[in-house]
Amino acid sequence: MEANMNQDAVISQIRKLHENGESLSKKKVKQSHPDLMRNALYYFPSWEHALQASGLDTVSTTHRIV
């Protein structure tokens, strides 16, 4: 697997999605932004690590409280 984004671009894209109010759940991002997910998993061991590197709280960004 090759990356077509650098690590800073991955972090920037994650932050942009968060700022736009998009879901950052792994399932939703994998469906709507597969390139971002592929690149994130190239640089980070998990999607949660990518979110943490972006400065986001993984619980509040990936789970809705009902």
CSV table of N, CA and C in Angstrom, one decimal:
chain,number,residue,atom,x,y,z
A,1,MET,N,0.8,-1.2,0.0
A,1,MET,CA,0.0,0.0,0.0
A,1,MET,C,0.9,1.2,0.0
A,2,GLU,N,0.6,2.2,-0.9
A,2,GLU,CA,1.4,3.4,-0.9
A,2,GLU,C,0.5,4.6,-0.5
A,3,ALA,N,1.1,5.6,0.0
A,3,ALA,CA,0.4,6.8,0.4
A,3,ALA,C,0.5,7.8,-0.7
A,4,ASN,N,-0.6,8.5,-0.9
A,4,ASN,CA,-0.6,9.7,-1.8
A,4,ASN,C,-0.8,11.0,-1.1
A,5,MET,N,-0.7,11.0,0.2
A,5,MET,CA,-0.8,12.2,1.0
A,5,MET,C,0.3,12.0,2.0
A,6,ASN,N,0.9,13.1,2.5
A,6,ASN,CA,1.8,13.0,3.6
A,6,ASN,C,1.1,13.1,4.9
A,7,GLN,N,1.8,12.8,6.0
A,7,GLN,CA,1.2,12.7,7.3
A,7,GLN,C,0.5,14.0,7.7
A,8,ASP,N,1.2,15.2,7.4
A,8,ASP,CA,0.5,16.5,7.8
A,8,ASP,C,-0.8,16.7,7.0
A,9,ALA,N,-0.8,16.2,5.8
A,9,ALA,CA,-2.0,16.4,5.0
A,9,ALA,C,-3.2,15.5,5.5
A,10,VAL,N,-2.8,14.3,6.0
A,10,VAL,CA,-3.8,13.5,6.7
A,10,VAL,C,-4.4,14.2,7.9
A,11,ILE,N,-3.5,14.7,8.7
A,11,ILE,CA,-4.0,15.4,9.9
A,11,ILE,C,-4.8,16.6,9.6
A,12,SER,N,-4.4,17.3,8.6
A,12,SER,CA,-5.1,18.5,8.2
A,12,SER,C,-6.5,18.1,7.7
A,13,GLN,N,-6.6,17.1,6.9
A,13,GLN,CA,-7.9,16.6,6.4
A,13,GLN,C,-8.8,16.2,7.5
A,14,ILE,N,-8.3,15.5,8.4
A,14,ILE,CA,-9.1,15.0,9.6
A,14,ILE,C,-9.7,16.2,10.3
A,15,ARG,N,-8.8,17.2,10.6
A,15,ARG,CA,-9.3,18.4,11.3
A,15,ARG,C,-10.3,19.1,10.5
A,16,LYS,N,-10.2,19.2,9.2
A,16,LYS,CA,-11.1,19.9,8.3
A,16,LYS,C,-12.5,19.2,8.4
A,17,LEU,N,-12.5,17.8,8.3
A,17,LEU,CA,-13.8,17.1,8.5
A,17,LEU,C,-14.4,17.4,9.8
A,18,HIS,N,-13.6,17.4,10.8
A,18,HIS,CA,-14.2,17.7,12.2
A,18,HIS,C,-14.8,19.1,12.2
A,19,GLU,N,-14.0,20.1,11.7
A,19,GLU,CA,-14.5,21.5,11.6
A,19,GLU,C,-15.8,21.6,10.8
A,20,ASN,N,-16.0,20.8,9.8
A,20,ASN,CA,-17.2,20.8,9.0
A,20,ASN,C,-18.3,20.0,9.6
A,21,GLY,N,-18.1,19.4,10.8
A,21,GLY,CA,-19.1,18.7,11.5
A,21,GLY,C,-19.4,17.3,10.9
A,22,GLU,N,-18.5,16.8,10.1
A,22,GLU,CA,-18.7,15.4,9.5
A,22,GLU,C,-18.3,14.4,10.6
A,23,SER,N,-19.0,13.2,10.4
A,23,SER,CA,-18.7,12.1,11.3
A,23,SER,C,-17.3,11.6,11.1
A,24,LEU,N,-16.6,11.4,12.2
A,24,LEU,CA,-15.3,10.8,12.1
A,24,LEU,C,-15.2,9.4,12.6
A,25,SER,N,-16.4,8.7,12.6
A,25,SER,CA,-16.4,7.3,12.9
A,25,SER,C,-15.6,6.6,11.8
A,26,LYS,N,-14.9,5.5,12.1
A,26,LYS,CA,-14.1,4.8,11.1
A,26,LYS,C,-15.0,4.3,10.0
A,27,LYS,N,-16.2,3.8,10.3
A,27,LYS,CA,-17.0,3.3,9.2
A,27,LYS,C,-17.4,4.4,8.2
A,28,LYS,N,-17.9,5.6,8.8
A,28,LYS,CA,-18.3,6.7,7.9
A,28,LYS,C,-17.2,7.2,7.1
A,29,VAL,N,-16.0,7.4,7.7
A,29,VAL,CA,-14.9,7.9,6.9
A,29,VAL,C,-14.4,6.9,5.8
A,30,LYS,N,-14.4,5.7,6.2
A,30,LYS,CA,-14.0,4.6,5.2
A,30,LYS,C,-15.0,4.7,4.0
A,31,GLN,N,-16.3,4.9,4.2
A,31,GLN,CA,-17.2,5.0,3.1
A,31,GLN,C,-17.1,6.3,2.3
A,32,SER,N,-17.0,7.4,3.0
A,32,SER,CA,-17.1,8.7,2.3
A,32,SER,C,-15.7,9.3,1.9
A,33,HIS,N,-14.7,8.8,2.6
A,33,HIS,CA,-13.3,9.3,2.3
A,33,HIS,C,-12.3,8.2,2.3
A,34,PRO,N,-12.4,7.2,1.4
A,34,PRO,CA,-11.6,6.0,1.5
A,34,PRO,C,-10.1,6.3,1.3
A,35,ASP,N,-9.7,7.4,0.5
A,35,ASP,CA,-8.3,7.7,0.4
A,35,ASP,C,-7.8,8.2,1.7
A,36,LEU,N,-8.5,9.0,2.4
A,36,LEU,CA,-8.1,9.5,3.7
A,36,LEU,C,-7.8,8.4,4.7
A,37,MET,N,-8.8,7.4,4.7
A,37,MET,CA,-8.6,6.3,5.6
A,37,MET,C,-7.4,5.5,5.2
A,38,ARG,N,-7.2,5.2,4.0
A,38,ARG,CA,-6.0,4.4,3.5
A,38,ARG,C,-4.7,5.1,3.9
A,39,ASN,N,-4.7,6.4,3.7
A,39,ASN,CA,-3.5,7.2,4.0
A,39,ASN,C,-3.3,7.3,5.5
A,40,ALA,N,-4.3,7.4,6.3
A,40,ALA,CA,-4.2,7.5,7.8
A,40,ALA,C,-3.7,6.2,8.3
A,41,LEU,N,-4.1,5.1,7.7
A,41,LEU,CA,-3.7,3.8,8.2
A,41,LEU,C,-2.3,3.4,7.7
A,42,TYR,N,-1.8,4.2,6.7
A,42,TYR,CA,-0.4,4.0,6.3
A,42,TYR,C,0.6,4.6,7.3
A,43,TYR,N,0.2,5.8,7.9
A,43,TYR,CA,1.0,6.5,8.8
A,43,TYR,C,0.8,6.2,10.3
A,44,PHE,N,-0.4,5.7,10.6
A,44,PHE,CA,-0.7,5.5,12.0
A,44,PHE,C,-1.2,4.0,12.2
A,45,PRO,N,-1.0,3.4,13.3
A,45,PRO,CA,-1.3,2.0,13.5
A,45,PRO,C,-2.9,1.8,13.6
A,46,SER,N,-3.6,2.9,13.8
A,46,SER,CA,-5.1,2.7,13.8
A,46,SER,C,-5.7,4.1,13.5
A,47,TRP,N,-7.0,4.1,13.2
A,47,TRP,CA,-7.8,5.3,12.9
A,47,TRP,C,-7.8,6.1,14.2
A,48,GLU,N,-7.9,5.5,15.4
A,48,GLU,CA,-7.9,6.2,16.6
A,48,GLU,C,-6.6,6.9,16.9
A,49,HIS,N,-5.5,6.3,16.5
A,49,HIS,CA,-4.2,7.0,16.6
A,49,HIS,C,-4.2,8.2,15.7
A,50,ALA,N,-4.7,8.1,14.5
A,50,ALA,CA,-4.7,9.3,13.6
A,50,ALA,C,-5.6,10.4,14.2
A,51,LEU,N,-6.7,10.1,14.8
A,51,LEU,CA,-7.5,11.1,15.4
A,51,LEU,C,-6.8,11.8,16.6
A,52,GLN,N,-6.1,11.0,17.4
A,52,GLN,CA,-5.3,11.5,18.5
A,52,GLN,C,-4.2,12.4,18.0
A,53,ALA,N,-3.5,12.0,17.0
A,53,ALA,CA,-2.5,12.8,16.4
A,53,ALA,C,-3.0,14.2,15.8
A,54,SER,N,-4.3,14.2,15.5
A,54,SER,CA,-4.9,15.4,15.0
A,54,SER,C,-5.4,16.3,16.1
A,55,GLY,N,-5.2,15.8,17.4
A,55,GLY,CA,-5.6,16.6,18.5
A,55,GLY,C,-7.1,16.5,18.9
A,56,LEU,N,-7.7,15.4,18.4
A,56,LEU,CA,-9.1,15.2,18.7
A,56,LEU,C,-9.3,14.1,19.7
A,57,ASP,N,-10.4,14.3,20.5
A,57,ASP,CA,-10.8,13.3,21.5
A,57,ASP,C,-11.5,12.2,20.7
A,58,THR,N,-11.0,11.0,20.8
A,58,THR,CA,-11.6,9.9,20.0
A,58,THR,C,-13.0,9.5,20.4
A,59,VAL,N,-13.3,9.6,21.7
A,59,VAL,CA,-14.6,9.2,22.2
A,59,VAL,C,-15.7,10.2,21.7
A,60,SER,N,-15.4,11.5,21.8
A,60,SER,CA,-16.4,12.5,21.5
A,60,SER,C,-16.6,12.6,20.0
A,61,THR,N,-15.6,12.3,19.2
A,61,THR,CA,-15.7,12.5,17.8
A,61,THR,C,-16.2,11.3,17.0
A,62,THR,N,-16.2,10.1,17.7
A,62,THR,CA,-16.6,8.9,17.0
A,62,THR,C,-17.9,8.3,17.5
A,63,HIS,N,-18.4,8.8,18.7
A,63,HIS,CA,-19.6,8.2,19.3
A,63,HIS,C,-20.6,9.3,19.6
A,64,ARG,N,-21.8,9.1,19.3
A,64,ARG,CA,-22.9,10.0,19.6
A,64,ARG,C,-23.5,9.6,20.9
A,65,ILE,N,-23.7,10.5,21.8
A,65,ILE,CA,-24.3,10.2,23.1
A,65,ILE,C,-25.8,10.3,22.9
A,66,VAL,N,-26.6,9.3,23.2
A,66,VAL,CA,-28.0,9.3,23.0
A,66,VAL,C,-28.7,9.6,24.2
